[in-house]
Amino acid sequence: MKTTRCDRTPAWDALQTTFNERGRSFDVRAAFASDPSRFACFSQSAPHVFADLSKNLLDQGTEQLLFDLARQSGLESHREAMFSGAAINTTELRAVMHWLLRKPPVPLVSEAQVATEFVANELTKVHTTLAAMLAFAEQVRGDAGITDVVNIGIGGSDLGPQMALLALDEFVLPGKRFHFVSNVDGHELAAVLRKVKPASTLFLIASKTFTTIETMTNAQSAKAWFEAQGGTDIARHFAALTTNVVAANAFGISSTFGFWDWVGGRYSVWSAIGLPLAIAIGAQGFKEFLGGAHAMDEHFRLAPLAQNLPVRLGLLDLWYRNFHGFTSRSVAPYHSALKRYPAYLQQLEMESNGKRVDAEGAALPYGTAPVIWGEPGTNGQHAYFQMLHQGTDVVPVEFVAVKAPKHDLPGHHNLLLANVLAQAQALMLGKVDNGGHKHFAGNRPSTFLLLDELSPSSLGALIALQEHRVFVSGSLWGINSFDQWGVELGKVLAKNVEARLSSGDATGLDASTAGLLARLRD
Ligand code: F6P
């Protein structure tokens, strides 16, 4: 499947002309004044998510050109290739089918939806594994002897389940504690081991490859601690979540839940990697989480471009990165339980689209993934929002708000909602004050995502929305969003340096590393 790189389409040139003519000087306040339908045109519903894009720096004509760009670059056939199980991860020759993990066992419309025998076979495996994993989750939930679940994993084997478990705190089974250990820094594991007892702890060793050095080191230490404390029943207290069952068995773990090489680490929360979440919110809750994501998959697959939320967001990302030249996006969830959502999105976007060459390996003449950063909104307001309002760089902000809270403390939620609305308003409207210290230039763009409530299904939909928007921008940029070669070099060098830390051998090292090594060994 070959797409046409965005800069090689006629629409790219048209967008450049548009940007020069009216994009650079676009004023969203004037756009609202001259177009009474602006809110209606730039807002839409998608499964579980209402989105208001109207405070962004584009008009309907520009969005039409962006849709042309999507068509001309072959976005729709690329999307179809992903949903038919083609090996669109071309550098690793793998299919990209995290969406299959959310697909119900019986095809919703017709068998024809399951395009190939390969996909059909994998779907069967998905549901066999899901059933086993959910049965295990229910068993642990009902096992009063297990009070603590410790997930040992890093990157996608940590961020997804941790983010989701925190987000769905209201749905978590009381009486069980969940811990996440990702860092190879022994302080993290040691702090958890101080709190738990071997007889009442279940360790989940989460690693797609079962080779990641941080996870393997933590897993070895957890096992050694367990045995040193007199623990013997590894089968009851350790389970592995991995595509590499052979390595997990060799490690001494017989309880394993597998997944497949067509699930990227950062797309794996829907697989066995989601087991801590399934234990926390139960089989039904986990199914709802998958169901919300599946609804968003269907929206992405079937909705026309102009009403397709992941497509609209991905195109906006390209417009901002390549025409306006904005280099980052701030994520501002106005729900304290979404505290790890920005970190989760960092891996999703920056590991997927932080690439400098196209699928053929040719250097790209334009920017790709923006820097993603953020904190829960109200906290950010009292920290870095100053820069968002008055700094020299324009940073598009993506707000997330939730209509109905899950608490009944009077006053809080209205104050929270008032804040998120006011921040979006202030960014856009600004305030004239003689151009001095109290002047807000305004015209600062933001997107507003609104959920009715934060639930397993709405969280599933929100995360799938983000996955697909990353697919869209990556596809237009002509990059492979599904590999991550950029993390390899550091891993190789760390092995080399680790040996030198013991031996002190600095032969051939650059002077800076050699100097630091000497100080560390002093
Ligand atoms: O080093 C990056 C990475 O490969 C991520 O893509 C992945 O999510 C993480 O490491 C953990 O990998 P694994 O699940 O194989 O331990």
PDB file of N, CA, C and O in Angstrom, residues 153-190:
ATOM      1  N   GLY A 153       6.221  -3.237  34.097  1.00  0.00           N
ATOM      2  CA  GLY A 153       6.303  -3.038  32.648  1.00  0.00           C
ATOM      3  C   GLY A 153       6.648  -1.591  32.380  1.00  0.00           C
ATOM      4  O   GLY A 153       6.582  -0.751  33.291  1.00  0.00           O
ATOM      5  N   ILE A 154       7.016  -1.282  31.151  1.00  0.00           N
ATOM      6  CA  ILE A 154       7.422   0.090  30.843  1.00  0.00           C
ATOM      7  C   ILE A 154       6.883   0.490  29.473  1.00  0.00           C
ATOM      8  O   ILE A 154       6.516  -0.383  28.665  1.00  0.00           O
ATOM      9  N   GLY A 155       6.834   1.797  29.190  1.00  0.00           N
ATOM     10  CA  GLY A 155       6.310   2.266  27.893  1.00  0.00           C
ATOM     11  C   GLY A 155       4.860   1.830  27.756  1.00  0.00           C
ATOM     12  O   GLY A 155       4.056   1.980  28.681  1.00  0.00           O
ATOM     13  N   GLY A 156       4.531   1.254  26.621  1.00  0.00           N
ATOM     14  CA  GLY A 156       3.158   0.821  26.387  1.00  0.00           C
ATOM     15  C   GLY A 156       2.700  -0.249  27.365  1.00  0.00           C
ATOM     16  O   GLY A 156       1.500  -0.450  27.561  1.00  0.00           O
ATOM     17  N   SER A 157       3.634  -0.941  28.001  1.00  0.00           N
ATOM     18  CA  SER A 157       3.267  -1.983  28.955  1.00  0.00           C
ATOM     19  C   SER A 157       3.042  -1.413  30.351  1.00  0.00           C
ATOM     20  O   SER A 157       2.899  -2.161  31.319  1.00  0.00           O
ATOM     21  N   ASP A 158       3.030  -0.095  30.417  1.00  0.00           N
ATOM     22  CA  ASP A 158       2.808   0.599  31.691  1.00  0.00           C
ATOM     23  C   ASP A 158       1.806   1.742  31.524  1.00  0.00           C
ATOM     24  O   ASP A 158       0.821   1.852  32.249  1.00  0.00           O
ATOM     25  N   LEU A 159       2.087   2.606  30.520  1.00  0.00           N
ATOM     26  CA  LEU A 159       1.335   3.865  30.418  1.00  0.00           C
ATOM     27  C   LEU A 159      -0.156   3.649  30.190  1.00  0.00           C
ATOM     28  O   LEU A 159      -0.987   4.335  30.800  1.00  0.00           O
ATOM     29  N   GLY A 160      -0.506   2.716  29.307  1.00  0.00           N
ATOM     30  CA  GLY A 160      -1.925   2.498  28.988  1.00  0.00           C
ATOM     31  C   GLY A 160      -2.698   2.006  30.190  1.00  0.00           C
ATOM     32  O   GLY A 160      -3.655   2.661  30.645  1.00  0.00           O
ATOM     33  N   PRO A 161      -2.300   0.837  30.758  1.00  0.00           N
ATOM     34  CA  PRO A 161      -3.068   0.356  31.909  1.00  0.00           C
ATOM     35  C   PRO A 161      -3.042   1.319  33.092  1.00  0.00           C
ATOM     36  O   PRO A 161      -4.043   1.504  33.766  1.00  0.00           O
ATOM     37  N   GLN A 162      -1.910   1.981  33.311  1.00  0.00           N
ATOM     38  CA  GLN A 162      -1.843   2.909  34.457  1.00  0.00           C
ATOM     39  C   GLN A 162      -2.768   4.105  34.241  1.00  0.00           C
ATOM     40  O   GLN A 162      -3.535   4.494  35.124  1.00  0.00           O
ATOM     41  N   MET A 163      -2.681   4.683  33.036  1.00  0.00           N
ATOM     42  CA  MET A 163      -3.533   5.836  32.721  1.00  0.00           C
ATOM     43  C   MET A 163      -5.008   5.457  32.870  1.00  0.00           C
ATOM     44  O   MET A 163      -5.790   6.176  33.492  1.00  0.00           O
ATOM     45  N   ALA A 164      -5.392   4.298  32.302  1.00  0.00           N
ATOM     46  CA  ALA A 164      -6.805   3.906  32.303  1.00  0.00           C
ATOM     47  C   ALA A 164      -7.282   3.572  33.718  1.00  0.00           C
ATOM     48  O   ALA A 164      -8.403   3.909  34.112  1.00  0.00           O
ATOM     49  N   LEU A 165      -6.423   2.905  34.478  1.00  0.00           N
ATOM     50  CA  LEU A 165      -6.821   2.535  35.834  1.00  0.00           C
ATOM     51  C   LEU A 165      -7.048   3.782  36.701  1.00  0.00           C
ATOM     52  O   LEU A 165      -8.010   3.869  37.466  1.00  0.00           O
ATOM     53  N   LEU A 166      -6.171   4.764  36.555  1.00  0.00           N
ATOM     54  CA  LEU A 166      -6.360   6.015  37.295  1.00  0.00           C
ATOM     55  C   LEU A 166      -7.625   6.729  36.824  1.00  0.00           C
ATOM     56  O   LEU A 166      -8.414   7.230  37.623  1.00  0.00           O
ATOM     57  N   ALA A 167      -7.808   6.748  35.507  1.00  0.00           N
ATOM     58  CA  ALA A 167      -8.960   7.456  34.938  1.00  0.00           C
ATOM     59  C   ALA A 167     -10.270   6.838  35.423  1.00  0.00           C
ATOM     60  O   ALA A 167     -11.260   7.538  35.611  1.00  0.00           O
ATOM     61  N   LEU A 168     -10.250   5.520  35.607  1.00  0.00           N
ATOM     62  CA  LEU A 168     -11.496   4.823  35.953  1.00  0.00           C
ATOM     63  C   LEU A 168     -11.544   4.463  37.439  1.00  0.00           C
ATOM     64  O   LEU A 168     -12.207   3.502  37.839  1.00  0.00           O
ATOM     65  N   ASP A 169     -10.854   5.245  38.220  1.00  0.00           N
ATOM     66  CA  ASP A 169     -10.763   4.993  39.655  1.00  0.00           C
ATOM     67  C   ASP A 169     -12.130   4.741  40.299  1.00  0.00           C
ATOM     68  O   ASP A 169     -12.278   3.909  41.185  1.00  0.00           O
ATOM     69  N   GLU A 170     -13.141   5.457  39.820  1.00  0.00           N
ATOM     70  CA  GLU A 170     -14.492   5.320  40.388  1.00  0.00           C
ATOM     71  C   GLU A 170     -15.060   3.917  40.168  1.00  0.00           C
ATOM     72  O   GLU A 170     -16.015   3.522  40.828  1.00  0.00           O
ATOM     73  N   PHE A 171     -14.490   3.193  39.213  1.00  0.00           N
ATOM     74  CA  PHE A 171     -15.026   1.877  38.857  1.00  0.00           C
ATOM     75  C   PHE A 171     -14.174   0.748  39.435  1.00  0.00           C
ATOM     76  O   PHE A 171     -14.444  -0.421  39.195  1.00  0.00           O
ATOM     77  N   VAL A 172     -13.117   1.108  40.159  1.00  0.00           N
ATOM     78  CA  VAL A 172     -12.172   0.091  40.633  1.00  0.00           C
ATOM     79  C   VAL A 172     -12.726  -0.627  41.863  1.00  0.00           C
ATOM     80  O   VAL A 172     -13.273  -0.012  42.778  1.00  0.00           O
ATOM     81  N   LEU A 173     -12.547  -1.953  41.845  1.00  0.00           N
ATOM     82  CA  LEU A 173     -13.011  -2.801  42.944  1.00  0.00           C
ATOM     83  C   LEU A 173     -12.362  -2.374  44.256  1.00  0.00           C
ATOM     84  O   LEU A 173     -11.140  -2.352  44.366  1.00  0.00           O
ATOM     85  N   PRO A 174     -13.159  -2.059  45.271  1.00  0.00           N
ATOM     86  CA  PRO A 174     -12.549  -1.698  46.557  1.00  0.00           C
ATOM     87  C   PRO A 174     -11.848  -2.926  47.154  1.00  0.00           C
ATOM     88  O   PRO A 174     -12.216  -4.061  46.864  1.00  0.00           O
ATOM     89  N   GLY A 175     -10.834  -2.685  47.938  1.00  0.00           N
ATOM     90  CA  GLY A 175     -10.188  -3.797  48.646  1.00  0.00           C
ATOM     91  C   GLY A 175      -8.951  -4.340  47.953  1.00  0.00           C
ATOM     92  O   GLY A 175      -8.265  -5.192  48.498  1.00  0.00           O
ATOM     93  N   LYS A 176      -8.704  -3.879  46.731  1.00  0.00           N
ATOM     94  CA  LYS A 176      -7.459  -4.295  46.076  1.00  0.00           C
ATOM     95  C   LYS A 176      -6.660  -3.040  45.742  1.00  0.00           C
ATOM     96  O   LYS A 176      -7.209  -2.027  45.329  1.00  0.00           O
ATOM     97  N   ARG A 177      -5.349  -3.182  45.939  1.00  0.00           N
ATOM     98  CA  ARG A 177      -4.469  -2.051  45.605  1.00  0.00           C
ATOM     99  C   ARG A 177      -3.678  -2.398  44.349  1.00  0.00           C
ATOM    100  O   ARG A 177      -3.286  -3.547  44.152  1.00  0.00           O
ATOM    101  N   PHE A 178      -3.461  -1.386  43.528  1.00  0.00           N
ATOM    102  CA  PHE A 178      -2.724  -1.587  42.270  1.00  0.00           C
ATOM    103  C   PHE A 178      -1.472  -0.730  42.288  1.00  0.00           C
ATOM    104  O   PHE A 178      -1.519   0.437  42.676  1.00  0.00           O
ATOM    105  N   HIS A 179      -0.366  -1.317  41.884  1.00  0.00           N
ATOM    106  CA  HIS A 179       0.921  -0.610  41.856  1.00  0.00           C
ATOM    107  C   HIS A 179       1.535  -0.778  40.466  1.00  0.00           C
ATOM    108  O   HIS A 179       1.393  -1.834  39.849  1.00  0.00           O
ATOM    109  N   PHE A 180       2.240   0.244  40.033  1.00  0.00           N
ATOM    110  CA  PHE A 180       2.907   0.179  38.724  1.00  0.00           C
ATOM    111  C   PHE A 180       4.392   0.462  38.907  1.00  0.00           C
ATOM    112  O   PHE A 180       4.760   1.504  39.450  1.00  0.00           O
ATOM    113  N   VAL A 181       5.195  -0.465  38.449  1.00  0.00           N
ATOM    114  CA  VAL A 181       6.645  -0.287  38.529  1.00  0.00           C
ATOM    115  C   VAL A 181       7.177  -0.303  37.110  1.00  0.00           C
ATOM    116  O   VAL A 181       7.024  -1.300  36.389  1.00  0.00           O
ATOM    117  N   SER A 182       7.781   0.810  36.684  1.00  0.00           N
ATOM    118  CA  SER A 182       8.311   0.855  35.316  1.00  0.00           C
ATOM    119  C   SER A 182       9.805   1.170  35.307  1.00  0.00           C
ATOM    120  O   SER A 182      10.559   0.642  34.499  1.00  0.00           O
ATOM    121  N   ASN A 183      10.232   2.011  36.225  1.00  0.00           N
ATOM    122  CA  ASN A 183      11.592   2.541  36.179  1.00  0.00           C
ATOM    123  C   ASN A 183      12.597   1.498  36.654  1.00  0.00           C
ATOM    124  O   ASN A 183      12.350   0.786  37.626  1.00  0.00           O
ATOM    125  N   VAL A 184      13.751   1.448  35.980  1.00  0.00           N
ATOM    126  CA  VAL A 184      14.794   0.510  36.427  1.00  0.00           C
ATOM    127  C   VAL A 184      15.443   1.033  37.709  1.00  0.00           C
ATOM    128  O   VAL A 184      16.121   0.278  38.423  1.00  0.00           O
ATOM    129  N   ASP A 185      15.212   2.285  38.025  1.00  0.00           N
ATOM    130  CA  ASP A 185      15.671   2.842  39.294  1.00  0.00           C
ATOM    131  C   ASP A 185      15.057   2.010  40.430  1.00  0.00           C
ATOM    132  O   ASP A 185      13.840   1.989  40.616  1.00  0.00           O
ATOM    133  N   GLY A 186      15.924   1.325  41.167  1.00  0.00           N
ATOM    134  CA  GLY A 186      15.448   0.406  42.201  1.00  0.00           C
ATOM    135  C   GLY A 186      14.598   1.064  43.278  1.00  0.00           C
ATOM    136  O   GLY A 186      13.858   0.381  43.988  1.00  0.00           O
ATOM    137  N   HIS A 187      14.661   2.397  43.383  1.00  0.00           N
ATOM    138  CA  HIS A 187      13.824   3.065  44.393  1.00  0.00           C
ATOM    139  C   HIS A 187      12.352   2.765  44.157  1.00  0.00           C
ATOM    140  O   HIS A 187      11.579   2.644  45.089  1.00  0.00           O
ATOM    141  N   GLU A 188      11.977   2.673  42.874  1.00  0.00           N
ATOM    142  CA  GLU A 188      10.553   2.499  42.575  1.00  0.00           C
ATOM    143  C   GLU A 188      10.056   1.134  43.044  1.00  0.00           C
ATOM    144  O   GLU A 188       9.038   1.025  43.736  1.00  0.00           O
ATOM    145  N   LEU A 189      10.786   0.082  42.654  1.00  0.00           N
ATOM    146  CA  LEU A 189      10.375  -1.263  43.067  1.00  0.00           C
ATOM    147  C   LEU A 189      10.489  -1.412  44.588  1.00  0.00           C
ATOM    148  O   LEU A 189       9.592  -1.958  45.238  1.00  0.00           O
ATOM    149  N   ALA A 190      11.585  -0.901  45.140  1.00  0.00           N
ATOM    150  CA  ALA A 190      11.792  -1.046  46.592  1.00  0.00           C
ATOM    151  C   ALA A 190      10.636  -0.415  47.365  1.00  0.00           C
ATOM    152  O   ALA A 190      10.158  -0.981  48.357  1.00  0.00           O
TER     153      ALA A 190
END
